[in-house]
JSON list of C-alpha atoms in Angstrom, two decimals:
[
{"chain": "G", "resi": 732, "resn": "MET", "atom": "CA", "xyz": [-15.52, 2.61, -58.39]},
{"chain": "G", "resi": 733, "resn": "GLU", "atom": "CA", "xyz": [-17.66, 2.08, -55.29]},
{"chain": "G", "resi": 734, "resn": "LEU", "atom": "CA", "xyz": [-17.24, -0.59, -52.64]},
{"chain": "G", "resi": 735, "resn": "ASN", "atom": "CA", "xyz": [-20.00, -3.15, -52.19]},
{"chain": "G", "resi": 736, "resn": "LEU", "atom": "CA", "xyz": [-18.91, -6.23, -50.26]},
{"chain": "G", "resi": 737, "resn": "VAL", "atom": "CA", "xyz": [-21.21, -8.71, -48.54]},
{"chain": "G", "resi": 738, "resn": "THR", "atom": "CA", "xyz": [-19.44, -11.66, -46.95]},
{"chain": "G", "resi": 739, "resn": "VAL", "atom": "CA", "xyz": [-18.88, -13.69, -43.80]},
{"chain": "G", "resi": 740, "resn": "ALA", "atom": "CA", "xyz": [-15.87, -12.60, -41.75]},
{"chain": "G", "resi": 741, "resn": "THR", "atom": "CA", "xyz": [-14.21, -13.73, -38.54]},
{"chain": "G", "resi": 742, "resn": "LEU", "atom": "CA", "xyz": [-13.99, -10.99, -35.90]},
{"chain": "G", "resi": 743, "resn": "LYS", "atom": "CA", "xyz": [-10.39, -11.53, -34.73]},
{"chain": "G", "resi": 744, "resn": "HIS", "atom": "CA", "xyz": [-9.76, -8.55, -32.46]},
{"chain": "G", "resi": 745, "resn": "ILE", "atom": "CA", "xyz": [-11.30, -5.36, -31.05]},
{"chain": "G", "resi": 746, "resn": "ASN", "atom": "CA", "xyz": [-8.96, -2.48, -30.18]},
{"chain": "G", "resi": 747, "resn": "LEU", "atom": "CA", "xyz": [-10.44, 0.27, -27.98]},
{"chain": "G", "resi": 748, "resn": "ARG", "atom": "CA", "xyz": [-9.20, 3.84, -28.24]},
{"chain": "G", "resi": 749, "resn": "GLN", "atom": "CA", "xyz": [-10.22, 7.45, -27.69]},
{"chain": "G", "resi": 750, "resn": "GLU", "atom": "CA", "xyz": [-10.41, 10.18, -30.27]},
{"chain": "G", "resi": 751, "resn": "GLY", "atom": "CA", "xyz": [-11.36, 13.83, -30.35]},
{"chain": "G", "resi": 752, "resn": "PRO", "atom": "CA", "xyz": [-10.28, 16.70, -28.08]},
{"chain": "G", "resi": 753, "resn": "LYS", "atom": "CA", "xyz": [-8.55, 15.84, -24.80]},
{"chain": "G", "resi": 754, "resn": "ASP", "atom": "CA", "xyz": [-11.19, 17.62, -22.73]},
{"chain": "G", "resi": 755, "resn": "ALA", "atom": "CA", "xyz": [-14.01, 15.65, -24.37]},
{"chain": "G", "resi": 756, "resn": "PRO", "atom": "CA", "xyz": [-12.64, 12.35, -25.72]},
{"chain": "G", "resi": 757, "resn": "ALA", "atom": "CA", "xyz": [-15.01, 10.00, -27.50]},
{"chain": "G", "resi": 758, "resn": "LEU", "atom": "CA", "xyz": [-14.93, 6.22, -27.59]},
{"chain": "G", "resi": 759, "resn": "ALA", "atom": "CA", "xyz": [-13.85, 4.58, -30.83]},
{"chain": "G", "resi": 760, "resn": "PHE", "atom": "CA", "xyz": [-12.63, 1.13, -31.72]},
{"chain": "G", "resi": 761, "resn": "ASP", "atom": "CA", "xyz": [-10.91, -0.80, -34.49]},
{"chain": "G", "resi": 762, "resn": "LEU", "atom": "CA", "xyz": [-12.11, -4.19, -35.67]},
{"chain": "G", "resi": 763, "resn": "LYS", "atom": "CA", "xyz": [-9.73, -6.71, -37.19]},
{"chain": "G", "resi": 764, "resn": "LEU", "atom": "CA", "xyz": [-11.62, -8.88, -39.68]},
{"chain": "G", "resi": 765, "resn": "VAL", "atom": "CA", "xyz": [-10.56, -11.89, -41.76]},
{"chain": "G", "resi": 766, "resn": "CYS", "atom": "CA", "xyz": [-12.63, -13.31, -44.61]},
{"chain": "G", "resi": 767, "resn": "ASN", "atom": "CA", "xyz": [-12.27, -15.74, -47.49]},
{"chain": "G", "resi": 768, "resn": "VAL", "atom": "CA", "xyz": [-12.86, -13.85, -50.74]},
{"chain": "G", "resi": 769, "resn": "GLU", "atom": "CA", "xyz": [-12.53, -14.21, -54.48]},
{"chain": "G", "resi": 770, "resn": "ALA", "atom": "CA", "xyz": [-9.78, -12.40, -56.36]},
{"chain": "G", "resi": 771, "resn": "ASP", "atom": "CA", "xyz": [-12.29, -9.89, -57.73]},
{"chain": "G", "resi": 772, "resn": "VAL", "atom": "CA", "xyz": [-12.78, -8.51, -54.22]},
{"chain": "G", "resi": 773, "resn": "ILE", "atom": "CA", "xyz": [-9.09, -7.57, -54.10]},
{"chain": "G", "resi": 774, "resn": "ASP", "atom": "CA", "xyz": [-9.68, -5.62, -57.32]},
{"chain": "G", "resi": 775, "resn": "ASP", "atom": "CA", "xyz": [-12.55, -3.74, -55.71]},
{"chain": "G", "resi": 776, "resn": "LEU", "atom": "CA", "xyz": [-10.46, -2.76, -52.70]},
{"chain": "G", "resi": 777, "resn": "LEU", "atom": "CA", "xyz": [-7.52, -1.63, -54.81]},
{"chain": "G", "resi": 778, "resn": "CYS", "atom": "CA", "xyz": [-9.56, 0.40, -57.25]},
{"chain": "G", "resi": 779, "resn": "VAL", "atom": "CA", "xyz": [-12.10, 2.19, -55.05]},
{"chain": "G", "resi": 780, "resn": "ASP", "atom": "CA", "xyz": [-12.14, 5.85, -56.16]},
{"chain": "G", "resi": 781, "resn": "ASN", "atom": "CA", "xyz": [-10.10, 4.80, -59.23]},
{"chain": "G", "resi": 782, "resn": "GLU", "atom": "CA", "xyz": [-6.95, 4.36, -57.18]},
{"chain": "G", "resi": 783, "resn": "GLY", "atom": "CA", "xyz": [-4.63, 1.40, -56.84]},
{"chain": "G", "resi": 784, "resn": "GLN", "atom": "CA", "xyz": [-3.90, 0.71, -60.51]},
{"chain": "G", "resi": 785, "resn": "ALA", "atom": "CA", "xyz": [-0.17, 0.46, -59.77]},
{"chain": "G", "resi": 786, "resn": "LEU", "atom": "CA", "xyz": [-0.78, -2.26, -57.21]},
{"chain": "G", "resi": 787, "resn": "GLU", "atom": "CA", "xyz": [-3.09, -4.04, -59.62]},
{"chain": "G", "resi": 788, "resn": "CYS", "atom": "CA", "xyz": [-0.29, -4.21, -62.20]},
{"chain": "G", "resi": 789, "resn": "PHE", "atom": "CA", "xyz": [1.99, -5.68, -59.55]},
{"chain": "G", "resi": 790, "resn": "TRP", "atom": "CA", "xyz": [-0.23, -8.51, -58.38]},
{"chain": "G", "resi": 791, "resn": "LYS", "atom": "CA", "xyz": [-1.79, -9.39, -61.74]},
{"chain": "G", "resi": 792, "resn": "ASP", "atom": "CA", "xyz": [-0.18, -10.94, -64.78]},
{"chain": "G", "resi": 793, "resn": "ASP", "atom": "CA", "xyz": [0.26, -8.50, -67.67]},
{"chain": "G", "resi": 794, "resn": "LYS", "atom": "CA", "xyz": [-0.72, -11.06, -70.29]},
{"chain": "G", "resi": 795, "resn": "ASP", "atom": "CA", "xyz": [-3.94, -12.61, -69.06]},
{"chain": "G", "resi": 796, "resn": "GLY", "atom": "CA", "xyz": [-4.83, -10.28, -66.18]},
{"chain": "G", "resi": 797, "resn": "LYS", "atom": "CA", "xyz": [-5.07, -13.17, -63.72]},
{"chain": "G", "resi": 798, "resn": "PRO", "atom": "CA", "xyz": [-3.73, -12.92, -60.15]},
{"chain": "G", "resi": 799, "resn": "ARG", "atom": "CA", "xyz": [-0.16, -14.01, -59.60]},
{"chain": "G", "resi": 800, "resn": "PHE", "atom": "CA", "xyz": [-1.34, -16.24, -56.77]},
{"chain": "G", "resi": 801, "resn": "PRO", "atom": "CA", "xyz": [1.08, -19.08, -57.58]},
{"chain": "G", "resi": 802, "resn": "GLN", "atom": "CA", "xyz": [3.97, -16.63, -57.13]},
{"chain": "G", "resi": 803, "resn": "LEU", "atom": "CA", "xyz": [2.50, -14.64, -54.23]},
{"chain": "G", "resi": 804, "resn": "SER", "atom": "CA", "xyz": [2.23, -16.30, -50.83]},
{"chain": "G", "resi": 805, "resn": "SER", "atom": "CA", "xyz": [1.05, -13.17, -49.03]},
{"chain": "G", "resi": 806, "resn": "LEU", "atom": "CA", "xyz": [0.89, -9.46, -49.73]},
{"chain": "G", "resi": 807, "resn": "SER", "atom": "CA", "xyz": [0.21, -6.37, -47.62]},
{"chain": "G", "resi": 808, "resn": "PHE", "atom": "CA", "xyz": [-0.65, -3.02, -49.10]},
{"chain": "G", "resi": 809, "resn": "SER", "atom": "CA", "xyz": [-1.12, 0.48, -47.74]},
{"chain": "G", "resi": 810, "resn": "ARG", "atom": "CA", "xyz": [-4.61, 1.58, -48.65]},
{"chain": "G", "resi": 811, "resn": "ARG", "atom": "CA", "xyz": [-7.17, 3.58, -46.73]},
{"chain": "G", "resi": 812, "resn": "ILE", "atom": "CA", "xyz": [-10.81, 3.73, -47.73]},
{"chain": "G", "resi": 813, "resn": "ASN", "atom": "CA", "xyz": [-12.79, 6.43, -45.95]},
{"chain": "G", "resi": 814, "resn": "GLU", "atom": "CA", "xyz": [-16.52, 6.97, -45.55]},
{"chain": "G", "resi": 815, "resn": "VAL", "atom": "CA", "xyz": [-17.60, 3.35, -45.54]},
{"chain": "G", "resi": 816, "resn": "GLU", "atom": "CA", "xyz": [-20.76, 2.12, -43.86]},
{"chain": "G", "resi": 817, "resn": "LEU", "atom": "CA", "xyz": [-20.61, -1.19, -42.03]},
{"chain": "G", "resi": 818, "resn": "ASN", "atom": "CA", "xyz": [-23.79, -3.18, -41.51]},
{"chain": "G", "resi": 819, "resn": "THR", "atom": "CA", "xyz": [-23.51, -6.19, -39.20]},
{"chain": "G", "resi": 820, "resn": "LEU", "atom": "CA", "xyz": [-25.45, -7.94, -36.44]},
{"chain": "G", "resi": 821, "resn": "GLY", "atom": "CA", "xyz": [-28.42, -5.65, -37.02]},
{"chain": "G", "resi": 822, "resn": "MET", "atom": "CA", "xyz": [-26.31, -2.50, -36.56]},
{"chain": "G", "resi": 823, "resn": "HIS", "atom": "CA", "xyz": [-25.67, 0.31, -39.04]},
{"chain": "G", "resi": 824, "resn": "LEU", "atom": "CA", "xyz": [-22.27, 1.94, -38.47]},
{"chain": "G", "resi": 825, "resn": "PRO", "atom": "CA", "xyz": [-21.57, 4.84, -40.89]},
{"chain": "G", "resi": 826, "resn": "GLY", "atom": "CA", "xyz": [-18.35, 6.81, -41.31]},
{"chain": "G", "resi": 827, "resn": "CYS", "atom": "CA", "xyz": [-15.96, 3.85, -40.96]},
{"chain": "G", "resi": 828, "resn": "ARG", "atom": "CA", "xyz": [-12.40, 3.73, -42.31]},
{"chain": "G", "resi": 829, "resn": "LEU", "atom": "CA", "xyz": [-10.83, 0.60, -43.78]},
{"chain": "G", "resi": 830, "resn": "GLY", "atom": "CA", "xyz": [-7.08, -0.04, -43.83]},
{"chain": "G", "resi": 831, "resn": "GLY", "atom": "CA", "xyz": [-4.28, -2.44, -42.93]},
{"chain": "G", "resi": 832, "resn": "PHE", "atom": "CA", "xyz": [-5.04, -4.74, -45.85]},
{"chain": "G", "resi": 833, "resn": "SER", "atom": "CA", "xyz": [-3.22, -8.01, -46.39]},
{"chain": "G", "resi": 834, "resn": "PHE", "atom": "CA", "xyz": [-4.14, -11.17, -48.20]},
{"chain": "G", "resi": 835, "resn": "GLU", "atom": "CA", "xyz": [-2.80, -14.70, -48.40]},
{"chain": "G", "resi": 836, "resn": "ALA", "atom": "CA", "xyz": [-3.44, -16.73, -51.53]},
{"chain": "G", "resi": 837, "resn": "LEU", "atom": "CA", "xyz": [-5.31, -20.00, -51.03]},
{"chain": "G", "resi": 838, "resn": "ASP", "atom": "CA", "xyz": [-5.45, -21.13, -54.65]},
{"chain": "G", "resi": 839, "resn": "GLY", "atom": "CA", "xyz": [-5.70, -19.53, -58.08]},
{"chain": "G", "resi": 840, "resn": "LYS", "atom": "CA", "xyz": [-9.04, -17.87, -57.35]},
{"chain": "G", "resi": 841, "resn": "ARG", "atom": "CA", "xyz": [-9.46, -17.20, -53.63]},
{"chain": "G", "resi": 842, "resn": "ALA", "atom": "CA", "xyz": [-7.53, -15.62, -50.78]},
{"chain": "G", "resi": 843, "resn": "ASN", "atom": "CA", "xyz": [-7.80, -14.92, -47.07]},
{"chain": "G", "resi": 844, "resn": "LEU", "atom": "CA", "xyz": [-8.23, -11.16, -46.73]},
{"chain": "G", "resi": 845, "resn": "GLN", "atom": "CA", "xyz": [-7.42, -9.38, -43.47]},
{"chain": "G", "resi": 846, "resn": "PHE", "atom": "CA", "xyz": [-8.16, -5.72, -42.79]},
{"chain": "G", "resi": 847, "resn": "SER", "atom": "CA", "xyz": [-9.07, -3.29, -40.03]},
{"chain": "G", "resi": 848, "resn": "CYS", "atom": "CA", "xyz": [-12.26, -1.26, -39.76]},
{"chain": "G", "resi": 849, "resn": "ALA", "atom": "CA", "xyz": [-12.10, 1.91, -37.65]},
{"chain": "G", "resi": 850, "resn": "VAL", "atom": "CA", "xyz": [-15.46, 2.81, -36.10]},
{"chain": "G", "resi": 851, "resn": "SER", "atom": "CA", "xyz": [-15.94, 6.35, -34.78]},
{"chain": "G", "resi": 852, "resn": "GLN", "atom": "CA", "xyz": [-18.77, 7.48, -32.49]},
{"chain": "G", "resi": 853, "resn": "PRO", "atom": "CA", "xyz": [-20.39, 4.03, -32.26]},
{"chain": "G", "resi": 854, "resn": "PRO", "atom": "CA", "xyz": [-23.77, 3.63, -30.56]},
{"chain": "G", "resi": 855, "resn": "GLY", "atom": "CA", "xyz": [-23.54, 2.69, -26.91]},
{"chain": "G", "resi": 856, "resn": "ASN", "atom": "CA", "xyz": [-24.64, -0.90, -27.47]},
{"chain": "G", "resi": 857, "resn": "ALA", "atom": "CA", "xyz": [-22.21, -1.65, -30.32]},
{"chain": "G", "resi": 858, "resn": "LEU", "atom": "CA", "xyz": [-19.21, -2.70, -28.26]},
{"chain": "G", "resi": 859, "resn": "PRO", "atom": "CA", "xyz": [-20.92, -5.29, -26.01]},
{"chain": "G", "resi": 860, "resn": "ILE", "atom": "CA", "xyz": [-22.74, -6.76, -29.01]},
{"chain": "G", "resi": 861, "resn": "LEU", "atom": "CA", "xyz": [-19.52, -7.15, -31.00]},
{"chain": "G", "resi": 862, "resn": "ALA", "atom": "CA", "xyz": [-17.67, -8.49, -27.96]},
{"chain": "G", "resi": 863, "resn": "ASP", "atom": "CA", "xyz": [-20.17, -11.36, -27.77]},
{"chain": "G", "resi": 864, "resn": "PHE", "atom": "CA", "xyz": [-19.02, -12.49, -31.22]},
{"chain": "G", "resi": 865, "resn": "LEU", "atom": "CA", "xyz": [-15.26, -12.12, -30.80]},
{"chain": "G", "resi": 866, "resn": "ALA", "atom": "CA", "xyz": [-13.43, -14.94, -32.64]},
{"chain": "G", "resi": 867, "resn": "GLN", "atom": "CA", "xyz": [-16.71, -15.95, -34.32]},
{"chain": "G", "resi": 868, "resn": "ASP", "atom": "CA", "xyz": [-18.03, -15.61, -37.86]},
{"chain": "G", "resi": 869, "resn": "ILE", "atom": "CA", "xyz": [-20.38, -12.70, -38.54]},
{"chain": "G", "resi": 870, "resn": "GLU", "atom": "CA", "xyz": [-22.11, -11.48, -41.67]},
{"chain": "G", "resi": 871, "resn": "ILE", "atom": "CA", "xyz": [-20.84, -8.06, -42.79]},
{"chain": "G", "resi": 872, "resn": "GLU", "atom": "CA", "xyz": [-21.83, -5.59, -45.48]},
{"chain": "G", "resi": 873, "resn": "LEU", "atom": "CA", "xyz": [-19.39, -2.84, -46.51]},
{"chain": "G", "resi": 874, "resn": "LEU", "atom": "CA", "xyz": [-20.69, -0.04, -48.74]},
{"chain": "G", "resi": 875, "resn": "SER", "atom": "CA", "xyz": [-19.24, 3.19, -50.03]},
{"chain": "G", "resi": 876, "resn": "GLN", "atom": "CA", "xyz": [-21.12, 5.88, -48.13]},
{"chain": "G", "resi": 877, "resn": "GLN", "atom": "CA", "xyz": [-23.04, 8.36, -50.25]},
{"chain": "G", "resi": 878, "resn": "GLY", "atom": "CA", "xyz": [-24.68, 11.31, -48.57]},
{"chain": "G", "resi": 879, "resn": "ASP", "atom": "CA", "xyz": [-27.61, 11.69, -50.98]},
{"chain": "G", "resi": 880, "resn": "LEU", "atom": "CA", "xyz": [-28.29, 7.96, -51.02]},
{"chain": "G", "resi": 881, "resn": "LEU", "atom": "CA", "xyz": [-28.18, 7.68, -47.23]},
{"chain": "G", "resi": 882, "resn": "ALA", "atom": "CA", "xyz": [-30.50, 10.65, -46.80]},
{"chain": "G", "resi": 883, "resn": "GLN", "atom": "CA", "xyz": [-32.98, 9.13, -49.23]},
{"chain": "G", "resi": 884, "resn": "ARG", "atom": "CA", "xyz": [-32.74, 5.76, -47.50]},
{"chain": "G", "resi": 885, "resn": "GLU", "atom": "CA", "xyz": [-33.54, 7.35, -44.14]},
{"chain": "G", "resi": 886, "resn": "ALA", "atom": "CA", "xyz": [-36.43, 9.29, -45.65]},
{"chain": "G", "resi": 887, "resn": "ASP", "atom": "CA", "xyz": [-37.83, 6.11, -47.19]},
{"chain": "G", "resi": 888, "resn": "ALA", "atom": "CA", "xyz": [-37.52, 4.32, -43.86]},
{"chain": "G", "resi": 889, "resn": "ASP", "atom": "CA", "xyz": [-39.53, 7.04, -42.13]},
{"chain": "G", "resi": 890, "resn": "HIS", "atom": "CA", "xyz": [-42.46, 6.37, -44.46]},
{"chain": "G", "resi": 891, "resn": "ALA", "atom": "CA", "xyz": [-42.13, 2.60, -44.53]},
{"chain": "G", "resi": 892, "resn": "ILE", "atom": "CA", "xyz": [-44.31, 0.15, -42.65]},
{"chain": "G", "resi": 893, "resn": "PRO", "atom": "CA", "xyz": [-43.32, 0.42, -38.97]},
{"chain": "G", "resi": 894, "resn": "ARG", "atom": "CA", "xyz": [-40.84, -2.24, -37.91]},
{"chain": "G", "resi": 895, "resn": "LEU", "atom": "CA", "xyz": [-38.77, -2.90, -34.85]},
{"chain": "G", "resi": 896, "resn": "ARG", "atom": "CA", "xyz": [-36.05, -0.26, -35.20]},
{"chain": "G", "resi": 897, "resn": "PRO", "atom": "CA", "xyz": [-32.48, -1.16, -34.17]},
{"chain": "G", "resi": 898, "resn": "GLU", "atom": "CA", "xyz": [-32.58, 0.94, -31.00]},
{"chain": "G", "resi": 899, "resn": "VAL", "atom": "CA", "xyz": [-35.89, -0.67, -30.03]},
{"chain": "G", "resi": 900, "resn": "PHE", "atom": "CA", "xyz": [-34.56, -4.07, -31.04]},
{"chain": "G", "resi": 901, "resn": "ASP", "atom": "CA", "xyz": [-31.77, -3.79, -28.48]},
{"chain": "G", "resi": 902, "resn": "ARG", "atom": "CA", "xyz": [-34.26, -3.21, -25.69]},
{"chain": "G", "resi": 903, "resn": "ALA", "atom": "CA", "xyz": [-36.60, -5.88, -26.99]},
{"chain": "G", "resi": 904, "resn": "THR", "atom": "CA", "xyz": [-33.79, -8.39, -26.99]},
{"chain": "G", "resi": 905, "resn": "GLU", "atom": "CA", "xyz": [-33.78, -8.35, -23.19]},
{"chain": "G", "resi": 906, "resn": "GLU", "atom": "CA", "xyz": [-37.39, -7.51, -22.36]},
{"chain": "G", "resi": 907, "resn": "GLN", "atom": "CA", "xyz": [-39.31, -9.63, -24.86]},
{"chain": "G", "resi": 908, "resn": "LEU", "atom": "CA", "xyz": [-37.30, -12.85, -24.96]},
{"chain": "G", "resi": 909, "resn": "SER", "atom": "CA", "xyz": [-39.63, -14.69, -22.57]},
{"chain": "G", "resi": 910, "resn": "MET", "atom": "CA", "xyz": [-42.71, -13.38, -24.36]},
{"chain": "G", "resi": 911, "resn": "LEU", "atom": "CA", "xyz": [-41.38, -14.41, -27.77]},
{"chain": "G", "resi": 912, "resn": "GLN", "atom": "CA", "xyz": [-40.54, -17.89, -26.54]},
{"chain": "G", "resi": 913, "resn": "ALA", "atom": "CA", "xyz": [-44.05, -18.27, -25.14]},
{"chain": "G", "resi": 914, "resn": "MET", "atom": "CA", "xyz": [-45.57, -17.09, -28.43]},
{"chain": "G", "resi": 915, "resn": "ALA", "atom": "CA", "xyz": [-43.36, -19.44, -30.40]},
{"chain": "G", "resi": 916, "resn": "ALA", "atom": "CA", "xyz": [-44.75, -22.43, -28.52]},
{"chain": "G", "resi": 917, "resn": "THR", "atom": "CA", "xyz": [-48.22, -21.73, -29.96]},
{"chain": "G", "resi": 918, "resn": "LEU", "atom": "CA", "xyz": [-47.08, -21.37, -33.57]},
{"chain": "G", "resi": 919, "resn": "PRO", "atom": "CA", "xyz": [-47.36, -24.16, -36.15]},
{"chain": "G", "resi": 920, "resn": "VAL", "atom": "CA", "xyz": [-44.17, -26.10, -36.60]},
{"chain": "G", "resi": 921, "resn": "GLY", "atom": "CA", "xyz": [-42.72, -28.28, -39.31]},
{"chain": "G", "resi": 922, "resn": "PRO", "atom": "CA", "xyz": [-41.70, -31.90, -38.98]},
{"chain": "G", "resi": 923, "resn": "VAL", "atom": "CA", "xyz": [-39.84, -32.58, -35.76]},
{"chain": "G", "resi": 924, "resn": "GLY", "atom": "CA", "xyz": [-36.66, -34.61, -36.08]},
{"chain": "G", "resi": 925, "resn": "GLU", "atom": "CA", "xyz": [-33.92, -35.64, -33.76]},
{"chain": "G", "resi": 926, "resn": "ASP", "atom": "CA", "xyz": [-31.62, -33.05, -35.28]},
{"chain": "G", "resi": 927, "resn": "GLN", "atom": "CA", "xyz": [-34.05, -30.13, -34.91]},
{"chain": "G", "resi": 928, "resn": "ASP", "atom": "CA", "xyz": [-32.39, -27.17, -33.21]},
{"chain": "G", "resi": 929, "resn": "GLU", "atom": "CA", "xyz": [-33.68, -26.53, -29.69]},
{"chain": "G", "resi": 930, "resn": "LEU", "atom": "CA", "xyz": [-33.66, -22.79, -30.46]},
{"chain": "G", "resi": 931, "resn": "LEU", "atom": "CA", "xyz": [-35.92, -23.13, -33.50]},
{"chain": "G", "resi": 932, "resn": "ALA", "atom": "CA", "xyz": [-39.07, -22.08, -31.62]},
{"chain": "G", "resi": 933, "resn": "SER", "atom": "CA", "xyz": [-37.34, -18.99, -30.24]},
{"chain": "G", "resi": 934, "resn": "ALA", "atom": "CA", "xyz": [-35.98, -18.10, -33.67]},
{"chain": "G", "resi": 935, "resn": "ARG", "atom": "CA", "xyz": [-39.40, -18.57, -35.27]},
{"chain": "G", "resi": 936, "resn": "GLY", "atom": "CA", "xyz": [-41.17, -16.38, -32.73]},
{"chain": "G", "resi": 937, "resn": "PHE", "atom": "CA", "xyz": [-38.54, -13.66, -32.99]},
{"chain": "G", "resi": 938, "resn": "VAL", "atom": "CA", "xyz": [-38.63, -13.53, -36.80]},
{"chain": "G", "resi": 939, "resn": "ILE", "atom": "CA", "xyz": [-42.42, -13.27, -36.91]},
{"chain": "G", "resi": 940, "resn": "ARG", "atom": "CA", "xyz": [-42.64, -10.71, -34.11]},
{"chain": "G", "resi": 941, "resn": "SER", "atom": "CA", "xyz": [-39.82, -8.47, -35.31]},
{"chain": "G", "resi": 942, "resn": "ASP", "atom": "CA", "xyz": [-40.32, -8.95, -39.09]},
{"chain": "G", "resi": 943, "resn": "ARG", "atom": "CA", "xyz": [-36.56, -9.48, -39.45]},
{"chain": "G", "resi": 944, "resn": "ALA", "atom": "CA", "xyz": [-35.59, -12.47, -41.58]},
{"chain": "G", "resi": 945, "resn": "SER", "atom": "CA", "xyz": [-31.80, -12.35, -41.65]},
{"chain": "G", "resi": 946, "resn": "ILE", "atom": "CA", "xyz": [-29.02, -14.54, -40.34]},
{"chain": "G", "resi": 947, "resn": "SER", "atom": "CA", "xyz": [-27.37, -11.66, -38.51]},
{"chain": "G", "resi": 948, "resn": "ALA", "atom": "CA", "xyz": [-30.60, -10.72, -36.69]},
{"chain": "G", "resi": 949, "resn": "ILE", "atom": "CA", "xyz": [-31.09, -14.27, -35.40]},
{"chain": "G", "resi": 950, "resn": "GLN", "atom": "CA", "xyz": [-27.40, -14.57, -34.58]},
{"chain": "G", "resi": 951, "resn": "ARG", "atom": "CA", "xyz": [-27.51, -11.43, -32.51]},
{"chain": "G", "resi": 952, "resn": "PHE", "atom": "CA", "xyz": [-30.83, -12.17, -30.79]},
{"chain": "G", "resi": 953, "resn": "LEU", "atom": "CA", "xyz": [-29.95, -15.72, -29.74]},
{"chain": "G", "resi": 954, "resn": "ARG", "atom": "CA", "xyz": [-26.20, -15.06, -29.21]},
{"chain": "G", "resi": 955, "resn": "ILE", "atom": "CA", "xyz": [-25.19, -17.99, -31.41]},
{"chain": "G", "resi": 956, "resn": "GLY", "atom": "CA", "xyz": [-22.65, -18.60, -34.16]},
{"chain": "G", "resi": 957, "resn": "TYR", "atom": "CA", "xyz": [-23.15, -17.79, -37.83]},
{"chain": "G", "resi": 958, "resn": "ASN", "atom": "CA", "xyz": [-23.48, -21.38, -39.06]},
{"chain": "G", "resi": 959, "resn": "ARG", "atom": "CA", "xyz": [-26.14, -22.26, -36.51]},
{"chain": "G", "resi": 960, "resn": "ALA", "atom": "CA", "xyz": [-28.12, -19.11, -37.32]},
{"chain": "G", "resi": 961, "resn": "ALA", "atom": "CA", "xyz": [-27.88, -19.93, -41.03]},
{"chain": "G", "resi": 962, "resn": "ARG", "atom": "CA", "xyz": [-29.31, -23.41, -40.41]},
{"chain": "G", "resi": 963, "resn": "LEU", "atom": "CA", "xyz": [-32.20, -21.90, -38.45]},
{"chain": "G", "resi": 964, "resn": "ILE", "atom": "CA", "xyz": [-32.97, -19.52, -41.33]},
{"chain": "G", "resi": 965, "resn": "GLU", "atom": "CA", "xyz": [-32.97, -22.42, -43.79]},
{"chain": "G", "resi": 966, "resn": "THR", "atom": "CA", "xyz": [-35.35, -24.37, -41.56]},
{"chain": "G", "resi": 967, "resn": "LEU", "atom": "CA", "xyz": [-37.73, -21.40, -41.32]},
{"chain": "G", "resi": 968, "resn": "GLU", "atom": "CA", "xyz": [-37.68, -21.16, -45.11]},
{"chain": "G", "resi": 969, "resn": "THR", "atom": "CA", "xyz": [-38.56, -24.86, -45.38]},
{"chain": "G", "resi": 970, "resn": "GLU", "atom": "CA", "xyz": [-41.45, -24.35, -42.95]},
{"chain": "G", "resi": 971, "resn": "GLY", "atom": "CA", "xyz": [-42.80, -21.48, -45.04]},
{"chain": "G", "resi": 972, "resn": "VAL", "atom": "CA", "xyz": [-42.27, -18.90, -42.31]},
{"chain": "G", "resi": 973, "resn": "ILE", "atom": "CA", "xyz": [-39.98, -16.80, -44.55]},
{"chain": "G", "resi": 974, "resn": "THR", "atom": "CA", "xyz": [-39.30, -16.53, -48.26]},
{"chain": "G", "resi": 975, "resn": "ALA", "atom": "CA", "xyz": [-36.26, -17.73, -50.12]},
{"chain": "G", "resi": 976, "resn": "PRO", "atom": "CA", "xyz": [-33.64, -15.00, -50.62]},
{"chain": "G", "resi": 977, "resn": "GLY", "atom": "CA", "xyz": [-34.33, -12.61, -53.48]},
{"chain": "G", "resi": 978, "resn": "PRO", "atom": "CA", "xyz": [-31.78, -11.36, -56.03]},
{"chain": "G", "resi": 979, "resn": "ASP", "atom": "CA", "xyz": [-30.34, -8.98, -53.43]},
{"chain": "G", "resi": 980, "resn": "GLY", "atom": "CA", "xyz": [-30.27, -11.67, -50.72]},
{"chain": "G", "resi": 981, "resn": "THR", "atom": "CA", "xyz": [-33.22, -10.20, -48.81]},
{"chain": "G", "resi": 982, "resn": "ARG", "atom": "CA", "xyz": [-35.83, -12.49, -47.27]},
{"chain": "G", "resi": 983, "resn": "HIS", "atom": "CA", "xyz": [-39.36, -11.54, -46.23]},
{"chain": "G", "resi": 984, "resn": "VAL", "atom": "CA", "xyz": [-41.52, -12.85, -43.40]},
{"chain": "G", "resi": 985, "resn": "LEU", "atom": "CA", "xyz": [-44.65, -14.68, -44.56]},
{"chain": "G", "resi": 986, "resn": "ALA", "atom": "CA", "xyz": [-46.13, -15.93, -41.28]},
{"chain": "G", "resi": 987, "resn": "THR", "atom": "CA", "xyz": [-48.09, -13.75, -38.87]},
{"chain": "G", "resi": 988, "resn": "LEU", "atom": "CA", "xyz": [-49.11, -14.10, -35.23]}
]
């Protein structure tokens, strides 16, 4: 079974460390994440690579297969999942390792899940970006890494319509902010209300210029929390700047400069 988890998680802690040979150590870090998930997600984590059946028998009732949440207040389990790709805040971080799992039952269907994500050889801008969102909610995507699939994805990207690539996006974040804000002032806007976010114009200009219509992209660009970025995305959808999310959650930019 392959891992495919898209959720909102709180970034609780970042632990810095070094790995590799002593004469040429490389920076690495561990992220501690906490998210509210359904019981099915626990199944996915236990049974990746067809492992974890023994644990599944322990935490699920033999008769109806439902979680023993009324009897379990919290549970930790030793499980390591290698070769996971983490996508968050506009960054793609392959080769991650998940471990240190624990969950606390909230009711009969949901639980707070805590785990660590070890990131090796991160890009140079990853740490300061993540540090900006420490103790905040961020959107994360965890996928089982597949060599053939990743190679095909990169090949497809090379032939796709040019967009603002992540490494360019980092530079643009600093250099083009003023320009985007100026552009945004000339764009058509929806109804203005007292509760309209003061960053809406900046968000609108950024989305149109960069062709990136995601909560995490706006969150990272404007250095704001997840909930505020989500409200901005919903407003842009109402204005007709972006589409509603498709079956896979992807939105597309409709407006042009």
